[in-house]
Amino acid sequence: MTFDDVKGMQIAYEEALAGYNEGGIPIGACLIHEDGRIIGRGHNMRVQKGSMTLHAEISCFENAGRLPASITSKCTLYSTLSPCTMCTGSALLFKIPRIVIGENKTFIGGEDWLAKNNVELINLNDQRCKDIMTKFIKEKPELWNEDIGE
Amino acid sequence: MTFDDVKGMQIAYEEALAGYNEGGIPIGACLIHEDGRIIGRGHNMRVQKGSMTLHAEISCFENAGRLPASITSKCTLYSTLSPCTMCTGSALLFKIPRIVIGENKTFIGGEDWLAKNNVELINLNDQRCKDIMTKFIKEKPELWNEDIGE
């Protein structure tokens, strides 16, 4: 774990918390360049924007603006939760070489697909990330099921 | 090929053409429910919105609004071009059972991943879809490469 990993997961968690406080789904993400620059950050906007596609990672990429893969291929993607198939596919499209997640106890997304494509995946097993999802799912199980297509 | 397939690809092509006329990347998509309702339509908005994530299919899902998988799992997704990994992953997340594409001569996305997940994929080998991409790539090769992460 690097210094940037601590910073990246802190920002992703702050994004998740912001989502929770907005009445949304508390999953956050952050994109940090290998030179240390924060390229983007965002959180799930299903409730806030009535959007199916703005998962935390997509929201983060969207907030980062229009970037070529020459930049995104030098970034680490941070997410408080294991990325779903859509977000996994976006990371592959943008040639993200390294993904750091808060946890995968709540949900396991496309981890096998990342491994197959040699994307490094690090699970920080972060208690804050697990706790906020446990609390949220207990409060709004139907919203969580909707977000993962159940 | 069903009547809805003709309608769905026509709409997707009209979306692609709209994108071309806006100076954007001419790829379009459409979502049609098994009961015949048009659920969403959209086109690539990289240039128009300065967005990395609004590929045609994501744009279509975004325009469809917030829907549960109980609806999207009864839809066919139409796209003028073989969906990239991000759009493939979104189709899996939303449990789309059937995808009809205009062509995969210009680009082949996550077709192996769709097959592995038993998503039906039909290639209409549509000359209009191939022609508009050939014309666009000849005019703006750098924009096309940016969109597919090259």
GROMACS .gro file of C-alpha atoms in nm:
model
  300
    1MET     CA    1   0.000   0.000   0.000
    2THR     CA    2   0.138   0.338  -0.106
    3PHE     CA    3   0.080   0.687   0.032
    4ASP     CA    4  -0.147   0.754  -0.266
    5ASP     CA    5  -0.347   0.440  -0.181
    6VAL     CA    6  -0.428   0.585   0.162
    7LYS     CA    7  -0.525   0.916   0.001
    8GLY     CA    8  -0.722   0.750  -0.281
    9MET     CA    9  -0.929   0.530  -0.049
   10GLN     CA   10  -0.988   0.823   0.188
   11ILE     CA   11  -1.132   1.028  -0.100
   12ALA     CA   12  -1.338   0.732  -0.226
   13TYR     CA   13  -1.479   0.683   0.125
   14GLU     CA   14  -1.560   1.055   0.156
   15GLU     CA   15  -1.747   1.027  -0.173
   16ALA     CA   16  -1.939   0.722  -0.044
   17LEU     CA   17  -2.029   0.913   0.272
   18ALA     CA   18  -2.149   1.211   0.067
   19GLY     CA   19  -2.371   0.970  -0.129
   20TYR     CA   20  -2.511   0.827   0.192
   21ASN     CA   21  -2.587   1.174   0.327
   22GLU     CA   22  -2.771   1.259   0.003
   23GLY     CA   23  -2.997   0.956   0.053
   24GLY     CA   24  -2.816   0.766  -0.219
   25ILE     CA   25  -2.614   0.447  -0.252
   26PRO     CA   26  -2.290   0.490  -0.052
   27ILE     CA   27  -2.025   0.382  -0.300
   28GLY     CA   28  -1.745   0.619  -0.394
   29ALA     CA   29  -1.451   0.623  -0.632
   30CYS     CA   30  -1.139   0.820  -0.713
   31LEU     CA   31  -0.880   0.822  -0.991
   32ILE     CA   32  -0.519   0.913  -0.912
   33HIS     CA   33  -0.239   0.950  -1.167
   34GLU     CA   34   0.098   0.787  -1.100
   35ASP     CA   35   0.240   1.141  -1.062
   36GLY     CA   36   0.004   1.195  -0.766
   37ARG     CA   37  -0.256   1.417  -0.932
   38ILE     CA   38  -0.621   1.351  -0.848
   39ILE     CA   39  -0.777   1.304  -1.192
   40GLY     CA   40  -1.136   1.247  -1.086
   41ARG     CA   41  -1.370   1.154  -0.802
   42GLY     CA   42  -1.737   1.070  -0.774
   43HIS     CA   43  -2.009   0.858  -0.618
   44ASN     CA   44  -2.310   0.655  -0.720
   45MET     CA   45  -2.588   0.887  -0.848
   46ARG     CA   46  -2.876   0.641  -0.906
   47VAL     CA   47  -3.108   0.820  -0.664
   48GLN     CA   48  -2.972   1.173  -0.703
   49LYS     CA   49  -2.984   1.183  -1.085
   50GLY     CA   50  -3.230   0.902  -1.159
   51SER     CA   51  -2.947   0.724  -1.339
   52MET     CA   52  -2.880   0.355  -1.402
   53THR     CA   53  -2.532   0.414  -1.536
   54LEU     CA   54  -2.376   0.653  -1.284
   55HIS     CA   55  -2.220   0.395  -1.055
   56ALA     CA   56  -1.936   0.539  -0.845
   57GLU     CA   57  -1.663   0.448  -1.096
   58ILE     CA   58  -1.857   0.573  -1.402
   59SER     CA   59  -1.942   0.892  -1.210
   60CYS     CA   60  -1.572   0.934  -1.130
   61PHE     CA   61  -1.471   0.885  -1.496
   62GLU     CA   62  -1.747   1.123  -1.605
   63ASN     CA   63  -1.629   1.391  -1.362
   64ALA     CA   64  -1.272   1.343  -1.488
   65GLY     CA   65  -1.383   1.477  -1.827
   66ARG     CA   66  -1.269   1.368  -2.171
   67LEU     CA   67  -0.931   1.200  -2.133
   68PRO     CA   68  -0.727   0.981  -2.367
   69ALA     CA   69  -0.609   0.635  -2.258
   70SER     CA   70  -0.254   0.776  -2.253
   71ILE     CA   71  -0.358   0.942  -1.925
   72THR     CA   72  -0.600   0.686  -1.778
   73SER     CA   73  -0.350   0.405  -1.842
   74LYS     CA   74  -0.123   0.574  -1.586
   75CYS     CA   75  -0.390   0.591  -1.314
   76THR     CA   76  -0.499   0.380  -1.021
   77LEU     CA   77  -0.876   0.352  -0.977
   78TYR     CA   78  -1.000   0.348  -0.616
   79SER     CA   79  -1.346   0.220  -0.531
   80THR     CA   80  -1.501   0.152  -0.192
   81LEU     CA   81  -1.654  -0.168  -0.336
   82SER     CA   82  -1.558  -0.439  -0.587
   83PRO     CA   83  -1.657  -0.298  -0.931
   84CYS     CA   84  -1.961  -0.447  -1.110
   85THR     CA   85  -1.935  -0.578  -1.468
   86MET     CA   86  -2.006  -0.234  -1.620
   87CYS     CA   87  -1.740  -0.062  -1.411
   88THR     CA   88  -1.496  -0.349  -1.471
   89GLY     CA   89  -1.553  -0.310  -1.844
   90SER     CA   90  -1.495   0.066  -1.824
   91ALA     CA   91  -1.163   0.011  -1.645
   92LEU     CA   92  -1.058  -0.226  -1.924
   93LEU     CA   93  -1.166   0.022  -2.194
   94PHE     CA   94  -0.965   0.299  -2.029
   95LYS     CA   95  -0.667   0.064  -1.981
   96ILE     CA   96  -0.654   0.117  -1.605
   97PRO     CA   97  -0.359  -0.098  -1.491
   98ARG     CA   98  -0.435  -0.108  -1.118
   99ILE     CA   99  -0.753  -0.105  -0.906
  100VAL     CA  100  -0.766  -0.068  -0.528
  101ILE     CA  101  -1.095  -0.160  -0.361
  102GLY     CA  102  -1.223  -0.103  -0.009
  103GLU     CA  103  -1.388  -0.443   0.015
  104ASN     CA  104  -1.556  -0.729  -0.170
  105LYS     CA  105  -1.750  -0.883   0.119
  106THR     CA  106  -2.072  -0.699   0.027
  107PHE     CA  107  -2.044  -0.773  -0.345
  108ILE     CA  108  -1.801  -0.928  -0.592
  109GLY     CA  109  -1.810  -0.782  -0.941
  110GLY     CA  110  -1.593  -0.865  -1.243
  111GLU     CA  111  -1.277  -0.960  -1.053
  112ASP     CA  112  -1.220  -1.272  -1.265
  113TRP     CA  113  -1.236  -1.059  -1.578
  114LEU     CA  114  -0.980  -0.815  -1.438
  115ALA     CA  115  -0.746  -1.102  -1.352
  116LYS     CA  116  -0.783  -1.245  -1.701
  117ASN     CA  117  -0.676  -0.907  -1.841
  118ASN     CA  118  -0.380  -0.870  -1.603
  119VAL     CA  119  -0.524  -0.573  -1.413
  120GLU     CA  120  -0.373  -0.559  -1.066
  121LEU     CA  121  -0.645  -0.570  -0.798
  122ILE     CA  122  -0.575  -0.487  -0.435
  123ASN     CA  123  -0.838  -0.531  -0.163
  124LEU     CA  124  -0.773  -0.306   0.139
  125ASN     CA  125  -1.042  -0.485   0.341
  126ASP     CA  126  -1.143  -0.144   0.482
  127GLN     CA  127  -1.381  -0.163   0.778
  128ARG     CA  128  -1.534   0.182   0.707
  129CYS     CA  129  -1.634   0.070   0.356
  130LYS     CA  130  -1.792  -0.250   0.488
  131ASP     CA  131  -1.974  -0.071   0.770
  132ILE     CA  132  -2.137   0.195   0.553
  133MET     CA  133  -2.267  -0.068   0.308
  134THR     CA  134  -2.396  -0.292   0.589
  135LYS     CA  135  -2.583   0.003   0.739
  136PHE     CA  136  -2.721   0.113   0.401
  137ILE     CA  137  -2.837  -0.235   0.294
  138LYS     CA  138  -3.013  -0.284   0.628
  139GLU     CA  139  -3.193   0.049   0.579
  140LYS     CA  140  -3.273   0.024   0.205
  141PRO     CA  141  -3.238  -0.334   0.079
  142GLU     CA  142  -3.462  -0.275  -0.225
  143LEU     CA  143  -3.245   0.013  -0.345
  144TRP     CA  144  -2.932  -0.198  -0.319
  145ASN     CA  145  -3.091  -0.487  -0.509
  146GLU     CA  146  -3.200  -0.246  -0.782
  147ASP     CA  147  -2.843  -0.116  -0.821
  148ILE     CA  148  -2.692  -0.460  -0.876
  149GLY     CA  149  -2.969  -0.571  -1.112
  150GLU     CA  150  -3.142  -0.811  -0.873
  151MET     CA  151  -3.481  -1.090  -3.770
  152THR     CA  152  -3.806  -0.952  -3.626
  153PHE     CA  153  -4.007  -0.641  -3.716
  154ASP     CA  154  -3.872  -0.479  -3.398
  155ASP     CA  155  -3.516  -0.558  -3.514
  156VAL     CA  156  -3.572  -0.354  -3.830
  157LYS     CA  157  -3.718  -0.069  -3.621
  158GLY     CA  158  -3.447  -0.092  -3.354
  159MET     CA  159  -3.158  -0.079  -3.601
  160GLN     CA  160  -3.326   0.202  -3.795
  161ILE     CA  161  -3.345   0.410  -3.476
  162ALA     CA  162  -2.988   0.320  -3.379
  163TYR     CA  163  -2.869   0.425  -3.727
  164GLU     CA  164  -3.064   0.753  -3.705
  165GLU     CA  165  -2.890   0.817  -3.372
  166ALA     CA  166  -2.551   0.744  -3.531
  167LEU     CA  167  -2.631   0.984  -3.814
  168ALA     CA  168  -2.735   1.254  -3.565
  169GLY     CA  169  -2.399   1.207  -3.391
  170TYR     CA  170  -2.216   1.239  -3.722
  171ASN     CA  171  -2.403   1.559  -3.806
  172GLU     CA  172  -2.311   1.703  -3.464
  173GLY     CA  173  -1.940   1.644  -3.540
  174GLY     CA  174  -1.931   1.348  -3.304
  175ILE     CA  175  -1.859   0.978  -3.324
  176PRO     CA  176  -2.136   0.815  -3.533
  177ILE     CA  177  -2.243   0.524  -3.317
  178GLY     CA  178  -2.605   0.491  -3.208
  179ALA     CA  179  -2.810   0.264  -2.985
  180CYS     CA  180  -3.169   0.185  -2.897
  181LEU     CA  181  -3.344  -0.026  -2.634
  182ILE     CA  182  -3.675  -0.196  -2.719
  183HIS     CA  183  -3.893  -0.392  -2.478
  184GLU     CA  184  -4.031  -0.731  -2.583
  185ASP     CA  185  -4.379  -0.566  -2.582
  186GLY     CA  186  -4.256  -0.329  -2.856
  187ARG     CA  187  -4.208  -0.013  -2.649
  188ILE     CA  188  -3.901   0.197  -2.721
  189ILE     CA  189  -3.738   0.226  -2.378
  190GLY     CA  190  -3.442   0.444  -2.472
  191ARG     CA  191  -3.222   0.572  -2.754
  192GLY     CA  192  -2.898   0.764  -2.772
  193HIS     CA  193  -2.563   0.816  -2.941
  194ASN     CA  194  -2.198   0.861  -2.850
  195MET     CA  195  -2.146   1.200  -2.680
  196ARG     CA  196  -1.766   1.211  -2.638
  197VAL     CA  197  -1.730   1.528  -2.843
  198GLN     CA  198  -2.067   1.688  -2.767
  199LYS     CA  199  -2.046   1.652  -2.386
  200GLY     CA  200  -1.671   1.606  -2.336
  201SER     CA  201  -1.748   1.262  -2.194
  202MET     CA  202  -1.542   0.943  -2.184
  203THR     CA  203  -1.830   0.730  -2.062
  204LEU     CA  204  -2.120   0.830  -2.289
  205HIS     CA  205  -2.070   0.568  -2.556
  206ALA     CA  206  -2.387   0.506  -2.760
  207GLU     CA  207  -2.512   0.223  -2.536
  208ILE     CA  208  -2.439   0.404  -2.207
  209SER     CA  209  -2.603   0.717  -2.351
  210CYS     CA  210  -2.908   0.507  -2.444
  211PHE     CA  211  -2.930   0.355  -2.093
  212GLU     CA  212  -2.883   0.701  -1.941
  213ASN     CA  213  -3.165   0.845  -2.154
  214ALA     CA  214  -3.387   0.552  -2.052
  215GLY     CA  215  -3.379   0.679  -1.693
  216ARG     CA  216  -3.372   0.478  -1.373
  217LEU     CA  217  -3.506   0.132  -1.451
  218PRO     CA  218  -3.495  -0.195  -1.259
  219ALA     CA  219  -3.352  -0.511  -1.417
  220SER     CA  220  -3.708  -0.651  -1.422
  221ILE     CA  221  -3.761  -0.416  -1.720
  222THR     CA  222  -3.417  -0.418  -1.886
  223SER     CA  223  -3.407  -0.800  -1.873
  224LYS     CA  224  -3.700  -0.799  -2.117
  225CYS     CA  225  -3.530  -0.569  -2.368
  226THR     CA  226  -3.321  -0.608  -2.681
  227LEU     CA  227  -3.029  -0.366  -2.709
  228TYR     CA  228  -2.953  -0.238  -3.059
  229SER     CA  229  -2.619  -0.084  -3.144
  230THR     CA  230  -2.477   0.017  -3.479
  231LEU     CA  231  -2.139  -0.129  -3.371
  232SER     CA  232  -2.014  -0.422  -3.162
  233PRO     CA  233  -2.019  -0.298  -2.797
  234CYS     CA  234  -1.686  -0.223  -2.625
  235THR     CA  235  -1.597  -0.382  -2.290
  236MET     CA  236  -1.771  -0.104  -2.090
  237CYS     CA  237  -2.094  -0.134  -2.287
  238THR     CA  238  -2.075  -0.514  -2.278
  239GLY     CA  239  -2.039  -0.497  -1.900
  240SER     CA  240  -2.338  -0.263  -1.874
  241ALA     CA  241  -2.553  -0.504  -2.076
  242LEU     CA  242  -2.454  -0.785  -1.836
  243LEU     CA  243  -2.530  -0.567  -1.531
  244PHE     CA  244  -2.875  -0.481  -1.668
  245LYS     CA  245  -2.936  -0.847  -1.762
  246ILE     CA  246  -2.999  -0.768  -2.130
  247PRO     CA  247  -3.075  -1.110  -2.287
  248ARG     CA  248  -3.032  -1.015  -2.654
  249ILE     CA  249  -2.812  -0.771  -2.845
  250VAL     CA  250  -2.847  -0.686  -3.213
  251ILE     CA  251  -2.552  -0.507  -3.374
  252GLY     CA  252  -2.516  -0.333  -3.708
  253GLU     CA  253  -2.165  -0.461  -3.768
  254ASN     CA  254  -1.838  -0.580  -3.615
  255LYS     CA  255  -1.609  -0.523  -3.913
  256THR     CA  256  -1.491  -0.183  -3.779
  257PHE     CA  257  -1.441  -0.304  -3.422
  258ILE     CA  258  -1.503  -0.613  -3.210
  259GLY     CA  259  -1.578  -0.547  -2.842
  260GLY     CA  260  -1.666  -0.792  -2.566
  261GLU     CA  261  -1.842  -1.051  -2.781
  262ASP     CA  262  -1.661  -1.342  -2.614
  263TRP     CA  263  -1.779  -1.217  -2.273
  264LEU     CA  264  -2.139  -1.197  -2.397
  265ALA     CA  265  -2.118  -1.553  -2.533
  266LYS     CA  266  -1.978  -1.678  -2.203
  267ASN     CA  267  -2.279  -1.525  -2.026
  268ASN     CA  268  -2.531  -1.667  -2.274
  269VAL     CA  269  -2.636  -1.332  -2.416
  270GLU     CA  270  -2.773  -1.377  -2.766
  271LEU     CA  271  -2.581  -1.167  -3.019
  272ILE     CA  272  -2.707  -1.106  -3.371
  273ASN     CA  273  -2.499  -0.924  -3.632
  274LEU     CA  274  -2.715  -0.766  -3.905
  275ASN     CA  275  -2.405  -0.686  -4.115
  276ASP     CA  276  -2.572  -0.353  -4.204
  277GLN     CA  277  -2.399  -0.167  -4.488
  278ARG     CA  278  -2.518   0.176  -4.364
  279CYS     CA  279  -2.351   0.118  -4.026
  280LYS     CA  280  -2.025   0.012  -4.190
  281ASP     CA  281  -2.028   0.302  -4.438
  282ILE     CA  282  -2.078   0.576  -4.178
  283MET     CA  283  -1.791   0.443  -3.965
  284THR     CA  284  -1.560   0.403  -4.265
  285LYS     CA  285  -1.632   0.764  -4.366
  286PHE     CA  286  -1.587   0.893  -4.009
  287ILE     CA  287  -1.260   0.706  -3.943
  288LYS     CA  288  -1.116   0.834  -4.272
  289GLU     CA  289  -1.207   1.190  -4.170
  290LYS     CA  290  -1.113   1.178  -3.799
  291PRO     CA  291  -0.888   0.879  -3.724
  292GLU     CA  292  -0.749   1.035  -3.402
  293LEU     CA  293  -1.099   1.080  -3.257
  294TRP     CA  294  -1.186   0.719  -3.328
  295ASN     CA  295  -0.864   0.592  -3.167
  296GLU     CA  296  -0.933   0.804  -2.859
  297ASP     CA  297  -1.279   0.652  -2.823
  298ILE     CA  298  -1.153   0.293  -2.823
  299GLY     CA  299  -0.865   0.369  -2.587
  300GLU     CA  300  -0.586   0.345  -2.846
   0.00000   0.00000   0.00000
